[in-house]
JSON list of C-alpha atoms in Angstrom, two decimals:
[
{"chain": "A", "resi": 126, "resn": "MET", "atom": "CA", "xyz": [69.60, 54.06, 108.68]},
{"chain": "A", "resi": 127, "resn": "GLU", "atom": "CA", "xyz": [67.01, 51.49, 107.79]},
{"chain": "A", "resi": 128, "resn": "LYS", "atom": "CA", "xyz": [68.83, 50.59, 104.51]},
{"chain": "A", "resi": 129, "resn": "ILE", "atom": "CA", "xyz": [72.08, 50.13, 106.42]},
{"chain": "A", "resi": 130, "resn": "LEU", "atom": "CA", "xyz": [70.46, 47.80, 108.91]},
{"chain": "A", "resi": 131, "resn": "GLN", "atom": "CA", "xyz": [68.82, 45.84, 106.22]},
{"chain": "A", "resi": 132, "resn": "GLN", "atom": "CA", "xyz": [72.09, 45.35, 104.35]},
{"chain": "A", "resi": 133, "resn": "ILE", "atom": "CA", "xyz": [73.86, 44.20, 107.54]},
{"chain": "A", "resi": 134, "resn": "ASN", "atom": "CA", "xyz": [71.00, 41.86, 108.38]},
{"chain": "A", "resi": 135, "resn": "ARG", "atom": "CA", "xyz": [71.24, 40.23, 104.96]},
{"chain": "A", "resi": 136, "resn": "GLY", "atom": "CA", "xyz": [75.02, 40.01, 105.26]},
{"chain": "A", "resi": 137, "resn": "THR", "atom": "CA", "xyz": [75.00, 38.28, 108.67]},
{"chain": "A", "resi": 138, "resn": "GLN", "atom": "CA", "xyz": [72.35, 35.83, 107.55]},
{"chain": "A", "resi": 139, "resn": "ASN", "atom": "CA", "xyz": [74.62, 34.75, 104.66]},
{"chain": "A", "resi": 140, "resn": "SER", "atom": "CA", "xyz": [78.03, 34.75, 106.28]},
{"chain": "A", "resi": 141, "resn": "TYR", "atom": "CA", "xyz": [79.65, 33.11, 109.27]},
{"chain": "A", "resi": 142, "resn": "VAL", "atom": "CA", "xyz": [81.46, 35.30, 111.78]},
{"chain": "A", "resi": 143, "resn": "HIS", "atom": "CA", "xyz": [83.57, 33.56, 114.45]},
{"chain": "A", "resi": 144, "resn": "PRO", "atom": "CA", "xyz": [82.97, 35.06, 117.90]},
{"chain": "A", "resi": 145, "resn": "VAL", "atom": "CA", "xyz": [86.11, 36.60, 119.33]},
{"chain": "A", "resi": 146, "resn": "SER", "atom": "CA", "xyz": [86.70, 37.28, 123.03]},
{"chain": "A", "resi": 147, "resn": "THR", "atom": "CA", "xyz": [87.21, 41.03, 123.40]},
{"chain": "A", "resi": 148, "resn": "SER", "atom": "CA", "xyz": [89.35, 42.44, 126.23]},
{"chain": "A", "resi": 149, "resn": "GLY", "atom": "CA", "xyz": [88.95, 39.26, 128.27]},
{"chain": "A", "resi": 150, "resn": "SER", "atom": "CA", "xyz": [85.17, 39.09, 127.95]},
{"chain": "A", "resi": 151, "resn": "LYS", "atom": "CA", "xyz": [83.62, 35.81, 126.83]},
{"chain": "A", "resi": 152, "resn": "PHE", "atom": "CA", "xyz": [81.46, 36.25, 123.76]},
{"chain": "A", "resi": 153, "resn": "SER", "atom": "CA", "xyz": [78.43, 34.63, 125.47]},
{"chain": "A", "resi": 154, "resn": "ASP", "atom": "CA", "xyz": [78.86, 37.01, 128.42]},
{"chain": "A", "resi": 155, "resn": "LEU", "atom": "CA", "xyz": [78.87, 39.97, 126.08]},
{"chain": "A", "resi": 156, "resn": "LEU", "atom": "CA", "xyz": [75.68, 38.73, 124.43]},
{"chain": "A", "resi": 157, "resn": "LYS", "atom": "CA", "xyz": [74.07, 38.35, 127.83]},
{"chain": "A", "resi": 158, "resn": "GLN", "atom": "CA", "xyz": [75.01, 41.87, 128.80]},
{"chain": "A", "resi": 159, "resn": "THR", "atom": "CA", "xyz": [73.79, 43.22, 125.48]},
{"chain": "A", "resi": 160, "resn": "GLN", "atom": "CA", "xyz": [70.44, 41.44, 125.70]},
{"chain": "A", "resi": 161, "resn": "ALA", "atom": "CA", "xyz": [69.98, 42.54, 129.33]},
{"chain": "A", "resi": 162, "resn": "ALA", "atom": "CA", "xyz": [70.80, 46.11, 128.52]},
{"chain": "A", "resi": 163, "resn": "GLU", "atom": "CA", "xyz": [68.51, 46.12, 125.53]},
{"chain": "A", "resi": 164, "resn": "ASN", "atom": "CA", "xyz": [65.51, 45.59, 127.78]},
{"chain": "A", "resi": 165, "resn": "THR", "atom": "CA", "xyz": [66.49, 48.31, 130.16]},
{"chain": "A", "resi": 166, "resn": "ILE", "atom": "CA", "xyz": [63.41, 50.32, 129.53]},
{"chain": "A", "resi": 167, "resn": "SER", "atom": "CA", "xyz": [60.35, 49.07, 127.62]},
{"chain": "A", "resi": 168, "resn": "ALA", "atom": "CA", "xyz": [57.15, 51.02, 126.84]},
{"chain": "A", "resi": 169, "resn": "GLY", "atom": "CA", "xyz": [55.65, 49.59, 130.00]},
{"chain": "A", "resi": 170, "resn": "SER", "atom": "CA", "xyz": [58.53, 50.60, 132.24]},
{"chain": "A", "resi": 171, "resn": "MET", "atom": "CA", "xyz": [58.73, 54.07, 130.64]},
{"chain": "A", "resi": 172, "resn": "ASP", "atom": "CA", "xyz": [55.07, 54.46, 131.62]},
{"chain": "A", "resi": 173, "resn": "ALA", "atom": "CA", "xyz": [56.11, 53.53, 135.14]},
{"chain": "A", "resi": 174, "resn": "VAL", "atom": "CA", "xyz": [58.84, 56.15, 135.11]},
{"chain": "A", "resi": 175, "resn": "PHE", "atom": "CA", "xyz": [56.34, 58.77, 134.14]},
{"chain": "A", "resi": 176, "resn": "GLU", "atom": "CA", "xyz": [54.01, 57.63, 136.85]},
{"chain": "A", "resi": 177, "resn": "GLU", "atom": "CA", "xyz": [56.73, 57.81, 139.49]},
{"chain": "A", "resi": 178, "resn": "ALA", "atom": "CA", "xyz": [57.94, 61.28, 138.23]},
{"chain": "A", "resi": 179, "resn": "ALA", "atom": "CA", "xyz": [54.38, 62.53, 138.47]},
{"chain": "A", "resi": 180, "resn": "ARG", "atom": "CA", "xyz": [54.10, 61.25, 142.03]},
{"chain": "A", "resi": 181, "resn": "VAL", "atom": "CA", "xyz": [57.45, 62.57, 143.14]},
{"chain": "A", "resi": 182, "resn": "TYR", "atom": "CA", "xyz": [57.06, 66.06, 141.71]},
{"chain": "A", "resi": 183, "resn": "ASN", "atom": "CA", "xyz": [53.27, 66.35, 142.00]},
{"chain": "A", "resi": 184, "resn": "VAL", "atom": "CA", "xyz": [52.70, 66.95, 138.29]},
{"chain": "A", "resi": 185, "resn": "PRO", "atom": "CA", "xyz": [49.80, 65.41, 136.27]},
{"chain": "A", "resi": 186, "resn": "VAL", "atom": "CA", "xyz": [51.18, 62.36, 134.54]},
{"chain": "A", "resi": 187, "resn": "ASN", "atom": "CA", "xyz": [49.44, 63.27, 131.27]},
{"chain": "A", "resi": 188, "resn": "LEU", "atom": "CA", "xyz": [51.24, 66.62, 131.29]},
{"chain": "A", "resi": 189, "resn": "LEU", "atom": "CA", "xyz": [54.57, 64.87, 131.61]},
{"chain": "A", "resi": 190, "resn": "LYS", "atom": "CA", "xyz": [53.76, 62.40, 128.88]},
{"chain": "A", "resi": 191, "resn": "ALA", "atom": "CA", "xyz": [52.41, 65.17, 126.63]},
{"chain": "A", "resi": 192, "resn": "ILE", "atom": "CA", "xyz": [55.79, 66.99, 127.03]},
{"chain": "A", "resi": 193, "resn": "GLY", "atom": "CA", "xyz": [57.75, 63.79, 126.25]},
{"chain": "A", "resi": 194, "resn": "LYS", "atom": "CA", "xyz": [55.66, 63.14, 123.17]},
{"chain": "A", "resi": 195, "resn": "ALA", "atom": "CA", "xyz": [55.91, 66.73, 121.91]},
{"chain": "A", "resi": 196, "resn": "GLU", "atom": "CA", "xyz": [59.65, 67.02, 122.63]},
{"chain": "A", "resi": 197, "resn": "SER", "atom": "CA", "xyz": [61.02, 63.74, 121.32]},
{"chain": "A", "resi": 198, "resn": "ASN", "atom": "CA", "xyz": [58.14, 61.27, 120.78]},
{"chain": "A", "resi": 199, "resn": "PHE", "atom": "CA", "xyz": [59.70, 59.38, 123.74]},
{"chain": "A", "resi": 200, "resn": "ASP", "atom": "CA", "xyz": [63.04, 58.89, 122.02]},
{"chain": "A", "resi": 201, "resn": "PRO", "atom": "CA", "xyz": [65.77, 58.62, 124.72]},
{"chain": "A", "resi": 202, "resn": "SER", "atom": "CA", "xyz": [68.53, 59.29, 122.15]},
{"chain": "A", "resi": 203, "resn": "ALA", "atom": "CA", "xyz": [66.94, 62.36, 120.62]},
{"chain": "A", "resi": 204, "resn": "GLN", "atom": "CA", "xyz": [69.15, 65.44, 120.20]},
{"chain": "A", "resi": 205, "resn": "SER", "atom": "CA", "xyz": [67.98, 68.72, 118.64]},
{"chain": "A", "resi": 206, "resn": "ALA", "atom": "CA", "xyz": [69.99, 71.06, 116.52]},
{"chain": "A", "resi": 207, "resn": "ALA", "atom": "CA", "xyz": [70.08, 73.40, 119.50]},
{"chain": "A", "resi": 208, "resn": "GLY", "atom": "CA", "xyz": [71.59, 70.70, 121.70]},
{"chain": "A", "resi": 209, "resn": "ALA", "atom": "CA", "xyz": [68.53, 69.63, 123.73]},
{"chain": "A", "resi": 210, "resn": "GLN", "atom": "CA", "xyz": [68.78, 66.03, 124.72]},
{"chain": "A", "resi": 211, "resn": "GLY", "atom": "CA", "xyz": [66.78, 62.93, 125.64]},
{"chain": "A", "resi": 212, "resn": "VAL", "atom": "CA", "xyz": [63.12, 62.24, 126.16]},
{"chain": "A", "resi": 213, "resn": "MET", "atom": "CA", "xyz": [62.25, 65.54, 127.72]},
{"chain": "A", "resi": 214, "resn": "GLN", "atom": "CA", "xyz": [64.75, 67.51, 125.56]},
{"chain": "A", "resi": 215, "resn": "LEU", "atom": "CA", "xyz": [66.82, 69.06, 128.35]},
{"chain": "A", "resi": 216, "resn": "MET", "atom": "CA", "xyz": [69.62, 71.47, 127.43]},
{"chain": "A", "resi": 217, "resn": "PRO", "atom": "CA", "xyz": [72.94, 70.26, 128.97]},
{"chain": "A", "resi": 218, "resn": "GLN", "atom": "CA", "xyz": [73.18, 73.19, 131.37]},
{"chain": "A", "resi": 219, "resn": "THR", "atom": "CA", "xyz": [69.55, 72.71, 132.51]},
{"chain": "A", "resi": 220, "resn": "ALA", "atom": "CA", "xyz": [70.08, 68.96, 132.87]},
{"chain": "A", "resi": 221, "resn": "ALA", "atom": "CA", "xyz": [73.14, 69.53, 135.05]},
{"chain": "A", "resi": 222, "resn": "SER", "atom": "CA", "xyz": [71.30, 72.03, 137.26]},
{"chain": "A", "resi": 223, "resn": "LEU", "atom": "CA", "xyz": [68.55, 69.39, 137.73]},
{"chain": "A", "resi": 224, "resn": "GLY", "atom": "CA", "xyz": [71.08, 66.77, 138.76]},
{"chain": "A", "resi": 225, "resn": "VAL", "atom": "CA", "xyz": [70.72, 64.72, 135.53]},
{"chain": "A", "resi": 226, "resn": "ALA", "atom": "CA", "xyz": [74.10, 63.14, 135.05]},
{"chain": "A", "resi": 227, "resn": "ASP", "atom": "CA", "xyz": [73.15, 61.33, 131.82]},
{"chain": "A", "resi": 228, "resn": "PRO", "atom": "CA", "xyz": [70.54, 63.12, 129.71]},
{"chain": "A", "resi": 229, "resn": "PHE", "atom": "CA", "xyz": [70.31, 60.12, 127.39]},
{"chain": "A", "resi": 230, "resn": "ASP", "atom": "CA", "xyz": [69.26, 57.79, 130.26]},
{"chain": "A", "resi": 231, "resn": "ALA", "atom": "CA", "xyz": [65.43, 57.86, 129.90]},
{"chain": "A", "resi": 232, "resn": "GLN", "atom": "CA", "xyz": [64.64, 57.53, 133.58]},
{"chain": "A", "resi": 233, "resn": "SER", "atom": "CA", "xyz": [67.05, 60.31, 134.72]},
{"chain": "A", "resi": 234, "resn": "ASN", "atom": "CA", "xyz": [65.85, 62.52, 131.84]},
{"chain": "A", "resi": 235, "resn": "ILE", "atom": "CA", "xyz": [62.20, 62.08, 132.61]},
{"chain": "A", "resi": 236, "resn": "MET", "atom": "CA", "xyz": [62.74, 62.68, 136.36]},
{"chain": "A", "resi": 237, "resn": "GLY", "atom": "CA", "xyz": [64.69, 65.83, 135.46]},
{"chain": "A", "resi": 238, "resn": "GLY", "atom": "CA", "xyz": [62.04, 67.07, 133.14]},
{"chain": "A", "resi": 239, "resn": "ALA", "atom": "CA", "xyz": [59.41, 66.46, 135.77]},
{"chain": "A", "resi": 240, "resn": "LYS", "atom": "CA", "xyz": [61.42, 68.43, 138.27]},
{"chain": "A", "resi": 241, "resn": "TYR", "atom": "CA", "xyz": [61.88, 71.28, 135.83]},
{"chain": "A", "resi": 242, "resn": "ILE", "atom": "CA", "xyz": [58.23, 71.65, 134.89]},
{"chain": "A", "resi": 243, "resn": "SER", "atom": "CA", "xyz": [57.12, 71.25, 138.50]},
{"chain": "A", "resi": 244, "resn": "GLY", "atom": "CA", "xyz": [59.37, 74.28, 139.38]},
{"chain": "A", "resi": 245, "resn": "LEU", "atom": "CA", "xyz": [57.95, 76.22, 136.46]},
{"chain": "A", "resi": 246, "resn": "LEU", "atom": "CA", "xyz": [54.32, 75.50, 137.55]},
{"chain": "A", "resi": 247, "resn": "ASP", "atom": "CA", "xyz": [55.15, 76.67, 141.05]},
{"chain": "A", "resi": 248, "resn": "GLN", "atom": "CA", "xyz": [56.74, 79.79, 139.57]},
{"chain": "A", "resi": 249, "resn": "TYR", "atom": "CA", "xyz": [53.64, 80.63, 137.55]},
{"chain": "A", "resi": 250, "resn": "ASP", "atom": "CA", "xyz": [51.13, 79.66, 140.21]},
{"chain": "A", "resi": 251, "resn": "GLY", "atom": "CA", "xyz": [49.92, 76.60, 138.37]},
{"chain": "A", "resi": 252, "resn": "ASP", "atom": "CA", "xyz": [49.42, 78.30, 134.99]},
{"chain": "A", "resi": 253, "resn": "VAL", "atom": "CA", "xyz": [50.11, 75.48, 132.53]},
{"chain": "A", "resi": 254, "resn": "ASP", "atom": "CA", "xyz": [50.36, 77.73, 129.51]},
{"chain": "A", "resi": 255, "resn": "LEU", "atom": "CA", "xyz": [53.00, 79.97, 131.05]},
{"chain": "A", "resi": 256, "resn": "ALA", "atom": "CA", "xyz": [54.90, 76.95, 132.43]},
{"chain": "A", "resi": 257, "resn": "LEU", "atom": "CA", "xyz": [54.98, 75.29, 128.99]},
{"chain": "A", "resi": 258, "resn": "ALA", "atom": "CA", "xyz": [56.01, 78.51, 127.30]},
{"chain": "A", "resi": 259, "resn": "ALA", "atom": "CA", "xyz": [58.89, 78.85, 129.76]},
{"chain": "A", "resi": 260, "resn": "TYR", "atom": "CA", "xyz": [59.84, 75.18, 129.27]},
{"chain": "A", "resi": 261, "resn": "ASN", "atom": "CA", "xyz": [60.14, 75.85, 125.54]},
{"chain": "A", "resi": 262, "resn": "ALA", "atom": "CA", "xyz": [61.37, 79.44, 125.34]},
{"chain": "A", "resi": 263, "resn": "GLY", "atom": "CA", "xyz": [62.77, 80.11, 128.75]},
{"chain": "A", "resi": 264, "resn": "SER", "atom": "CA", "xyz": [61.47, 82.07, 131.74]},
{"chain": "A", "resi": 265, "resn": "GLY", "atom": "CA", "xyz": [63.31, 85.14, 130.54]},
{"chain": "A", "resi": 266, "resn": "ASN", "atom": "CA", "xyz": [61.22, 85.44, 127.42]},
{"chain": "A", "resi": 267, "resn": "VAL", "atom": "CA", "xyz": [57.99, 84.85, 129.34]},
{"chain": "A", "resi": 268, "resn": "ALA", "atom": "CA", "xyz": [58.92, 87.76, 131.62]},
{"chain": "A", "resi": 269, "resn": "LYS", "atom": "CA", "xyz": [60.07, 89.88, 128.70]},
{"chain": "A", "resi": 270, "resn": "TYR", "atom": "CA", "xyz": [56.76, 89.53, 126.91]},
{"chain": "A", "resi": 271, "resn": "GLY", "atom": "CA", "xyz": [54.49, 89.32, 129.89]},
{"chain": "A", "resi": 272, "resn": "GLY", "atom": "CA", "xyz": [53.10, 86.02, 128.85]},
{"chain": "A", "resi": 273, "resn": "ILE", "atom": "CA", "xyz": [53.53, 83.51, 126.13]},
{"chain": "A", "resi": 274, "resn": "PRO", "atom": "CA", "xyz": [56.22, 84.88, 123.75]},
{"chain": "A", "resi": 275, "resn": "PRO", "atom": "CA", "xyz": [55.12, 85.81, 120.20]},
{"chain": "A", "resi": 276, "resn": "PHE", "atom": "CA", "xyz": [57.20, 82.98, 118.80]},
{"chain": "A", "resi": 277, "resn": "SER", "atom": "CA", "xyz": [55.32, 80.63, 116.46]},
{"chain": "A", "resi": 278, "resn": "GLU", "atom": "CA", "xyz": [57.35, 77.69, 117.72]},
{"chain": "A", "resi": 279, "resn": "THR", "atom": "CA", "xyz": [56.44, 78.40, 121.33]},
{"chain": "A", "resi": 280, "resn": "GLN", "atom": "CA", "xyz": [52.81, 79.12, 120.65]},
{"chain": "A", "resi": 281, "resn": "ASN", "atom": "CA", "xyz": [52.45, 75.94, 118.62]},
{"chain": "A", "resi": 282, "resn": "TYR", "atom": "CA", "xyz": [54.32, 73.97, 121.32]},
{"chain": "A", "resi": 283, "resn": "VAL", "atom": "CA", "xyz": [51.91, 75.11, 124.04]},
{"chain": "A", "resi": 284, "resn": "ARG", "atom": "CA", "xyz": [48.90, 74.20, 121.85]},
{"chain": "A", "resi": 285, "resn": "LYS", "atom": "CA", "xyz": [50.35, 70.82, 120.84]},
{"chain": "A", "resi": 286, "resn": "VAL", "atom": "CA", "xyz": [51.21, 69.76, 124.43]},
{"chain": "A", "resi": 287, "resn": "LYS", "atom": "CA", "xyz": [47.73, 70.70, 125.64]},
{"chain": "A", "resi": 288, "resn": "GLU", "atom": "CA", "xyz": [46.17, 68.74, 122.84]},
{"chain": "A", "resi": 289, "resn": "TYR", "atom": "CA", "xyz": [48.23, 65.68, 123.75]},
{"chain": "A", "resi": 290, "resn": "MET", "atom": "CA", "xyz": [47.24, 66.12, 127.39]},
{"chain": "A", "resi": 291, "resn": "GLY", "atom": "CA", "xyz": [43.59, 65.69, 126.41]},
{"chain": "A", "resi": 292, "resn": "SER", "atom": "CA", "xyz": [44.23, 62.52, 124.47]},
{"chain": "A", "resi": 293, "resn": "SER", "atom": "CA", "xyz": [45.22, 58.94, 125.30]},
{"chain": "A", "resi": 294, "resn": "ILE", "atom": "CA", "xyz": [49.03, 58.96, 124.96]},
{"chain": "A", "resi": 295, "resn": "GLN", "atom": "CA", "xyz": [50.58, 55.68, 123.88]},
{"chain": "A", "resi": 296, "resn": "ILE", "atom": "CA", "xyz": [54.28, 54.99, 124.16]},
{"chain": "A", "resi": 297, "resn": "ASP", "atom": "CA", "xyz": [55.69, 52.92, 121.29]},
{"chain": "A", "resi": 298, "resn": "GLU", "atom": "CA", "xyz": [56.47, 49.35, 122.41]},
{"chain": "A", "resi": 299, "resn": "SER", "atom": "CA", "xyz": [59.87, 49.55, 120.69]},
{"chain": "A", "resi": 300, "resn": "THR", "atom": "CA", "xyz": [61.04, 52.37, 122.95]},
{"chain": "A", "resi": 301, "resn": "GLN", "atom": "CA", "xyz": [64.30, 51.40, 124.51]},
{"chain": "A", "resi": 302, "resn": "ASN", "atom": "CA", "xyz": [66.91, 53.22, 126.62]},
{"chain": "A", "resi": 303, "resn": "VAL", "atom": "CA", "xyz": [69.50, 53.42, 123.81]},
{"chain": "A", "resi": 304, "resn": "SER", "atom": "CA", "xyz": [72.05, 55.27, 125.95]},
{"chain": "A", "resi": 305, "resn": "GLY", "atom": "CA", "xyz": [71.95, 52.65, 128.69]},
{"chain": "A", "resi": 306, "resn": "LEU", "atom": "CA", "xyz": [72.45, 49.92, 126.05]},
{"chain": "A", "resi": 307, "resn": "MET", "atom": "CA", "xyz": [75.36, 51.80, 124.55]},
{"chain": "A", "resi": 308, "resn": "GLN", "atom": "CA", "xyz": [76.99, 52.31, 127.85]},
{"chain": "A", "resi": 309, "resn": "GLN", "atom": "CA", "xyz": [76.82, 48.62, 128.96]},
{"chain": "A", "resi": 310, "resn": "THR", "atom": "CA", "xyz": [77.79, 47.18, 125.58]},
{"chain": "A", "resi": 311, "resn": "GLY", "atom": "CA", "xyz": [80.58, 49.74, 125.22]},
{"chain": "A", "resi": 312, "resn": "ALA", "atom": "CA", "xyz": [81.89, 48.86, 128.67]},
{"chain": "A", "resi": 313, "resn": "ALA", "atom": "CA", "xyz": [81.92, 45.15, 127.78]},
{"chain": "A", "resi": 314, "resn": "LEU", "atom": "CA", "xyz": [83.79, 45.85, 124.54]},
{"chain": "A", "resi": 315, "resn": "GLN", "atom": "CA", "xyz": [86.03, 48.51, 126.13]},
{"chain": "A", "resi": 316, "resn": "CYS", "atom": "CA", "xyz": [85.22, 50.57, 123.06]},
{"chain": "A", "resi": 317, "resn": "PRO", "atom": "CA", "xyz": [86.74, 54.07, 123.46]},
{"chain": "A", "resi": 318, "resn": "ILE", "atom": "CA", "xyz": [83.75, 55.77, 121.72]},
{"chain": "A", "resi": 319, "resn": "CYS", "atom": "CA", "xyz": [80.97, 53.73, 123.26]},
{"chain": "A", "resi": 320, "resn": "GLY", "atom": "CA", "xyz": [81.50, 53.80, 126.99]},
{"chain": "A", "resi": 321, "resn": "GLY", "atom": "CA", "xyz": [83.34, 55.39, 129.83]},
{"chain": "A", "resi": 322, "resn": "SER", "atom": "CA", "xyz": [84.41, 59.04, 129.74]},
{"chain": "A", "resi": 323, "resn": "GLN", "atom": "CA", "xyz": [83.77, 59.34, 126.01]},
{"chain": "A", "resi": 324, "resn": "LYS", "atom": "CA", "xyz": [80.21, 58.14, 126.10]},
{"chain": "A", "resi": 325, "resn": "LYS", "atom": "CA", "xyz": [78.81, 61.44, 124.79]},
{"chain": "A", "resi": 326, "resn": "ALA", "atom": "CA", "xyz": [80.85, 61.01, 121.62]},
{"chain": "A", "resi": 327, "resn": "ALA", "atom": "CA", "xyz": [78.96, 57.80, 120.92]},
{"chain": "A", "resi": 328, "resn": "VAL", "atom": "CA", "xyz": [75.65, 59.57, 120.19]},
{"chain": "A", "resi": 329, "resn": "SER", "atom": "CA", "xyz": [77.09, 60.82, 116.88]},
{"chain": "A", "resi": 330, "resn": "ASP", "atom": "CA", "xyz": [78.27, 57.36, 116.06]},
{"chain": "A", "resi": 331, "resn": "MET", "atom": "CA", "xyz": [74.81, 55.72, 116.63]},
{"chain": "A", "resi": 332, "resn": "THR", "atom": "CA", "xyz": [74.56, 54.31, 113.08]},
{"chain": "A", "resi": 333, "resn": "VAL", "atom": "CA", "xyz": [77.81, 52.44, 113.33]},
{"chain": "A", "resi": 334, "resn": "TRP", "atom": "CA", "xyz": [76.97, 51.23, 116.86]},
{"chain": "A", "resi": 335, "resn": "LEU", "atom": "CA", "xyz": [73.55, 49.95, 115.89]},
{"chain": "A", "resi": 336, "resn": "ALA", "atom": "CA", "xyz": [75.01, 48.09, 113.00]},
{"chain": "A", "resi": 337, "resn": "GLU", "atom": "CA", "xyz": [77.42, 46.29, 115.32]},
{"chain": "A", "resi": 338, "resn": "LEU", "atom": "CA", "xyz": [74.66, 45.57, 117.73]},
{"chain": "A", "resi": 339, "resn": "LEU", "atom": "CA", "xyz": [72.61, 44.02, 115.02]},
{"chain": "A", "resi": 340, "resn": "LYS", "atom": "CA", "xyz": [75.42, 41.75, 114.12]},
{"chain": "A", "resi": 341, "resn": "LEU", "atom": "CA", "xyz": [75.67, 40.56, 117.74]},
{"chain": "A", "resi": 342, "resn": "GLN", "atom": "CA", "xyz": [71.81, 39.97, 117.84]},
{"chain": "A", "resi": 343, "resn": "VAL", "atom": "CA", "xyz": [71.95, 37.90, 114.70]},
{"chain": "A", "resi": 344, "resn": "GLN", "atom": "CA", "xyz": [74.92, 35.93, 115.92]},
{"chain": "A", "resi": 345, "resn": "SER", "atom": "CA", "xyz": [73.18, 35.19, 119.27]},
{"chain": "A", "resi": 346, "resn": "ARG", "atom": "CA", "xyz": [70.39, 33.45, 117.40]},
{"chain": "A", "resi": 347, "resn": "MET", "atom": "CA", "xyz": [72.73, 31.56, 115.06]},
{"chain": "A", "resi": 348, "resn": "LEU", "atom": "CA", "xyz": [75.53, 30.51, 117.32]},
{"chain": "A", "resi": 349, "resn": "SER", "atom": "CA", "xyz": [75.94, 28.56, 120.47]},
{"chain": "A", "resi": 350, "resn": "VAL", "atom": "CA", "xyz": [79.09, 29.53, 122.33]},
{"chain": "A", "resi": 351, "resn": "ASP", "atom": "CA", "xyz": [81.16, 27.53, 124.83]},
{"chain": "A", "resi": 352, "resn": "ASP", "atom": "CA", "xyz": [81.86, 29.78, 127.79]},
{"chain": "A", "resi": 353, "resn": "TYR", "atom": "CA", "xyz": [85.17, 28.09, 128.50]},
{"chain": "A", "resi": 354, "resn": "THR", "atom": "CA", "xyz": [86.81, 27.80, 125.08]},
{"chain": "A", "resi": 355, "resn": "GLY", "atom": "CA", "xyz": [84.83, 30.39, 123.00]},
{"chain": "A", "resi": 356, "resn": "THR", "atom": "CA", "xyz": [84.44, 27.79, 120.33]},
{"chain": "A", "resi": 357, "resn": "VAL", "atom": "CA", "xyz": [81.25, 27.25, 118.31]},
{"chain": "A", "resi": 358, "resn": "LEU", "atom": "CA", "xyz": [79.36, 24.04, 119.22]}
]
């Protein structure tokens, strides 16, 4: 991914690309929407989301952050091989049951994860170990084994989250709501794989999409666009 982005960056610095109005959108308007969307969620605002989720669902904020760090390292676009999605790595069925319409939207995902762990804490009378084990392996396995299941992944997960809870958890300043950016940019471009009903398909095309976004960002620094004619001044 990094090599691809570097190549595109070099290419856009050495070549001129004339802005084209796409589906009736002025190029400068598209850039404004892209830049606005890019700032949808910064590290500071993600902190605020965790704080709000902790308040709403009465869960220690450090527990929520520890789960977010252990699950995805606060990556809103993360998707596991098993299909878990977003910051708190919610499975699609679980996300739907929690009212999370877009698992790749950081705010919705964090709120959903907070609701989920809050319910598990209630279920296990505040036992953090059992709640975390159920979050990772499912309540069925906790019931089956009468405690933390004998799965190395689950045992390591519980230990890791508790270690994070006891430390100062920092969210990377570069964290952004990638899905929100994809959705807004895709809508402006009317791109069939980036927005609308096929938004989920865009996750697998993230490399191509990021490459196109970088082009737009470079052009926004290099070009001044006339809103009325679309010509370069």
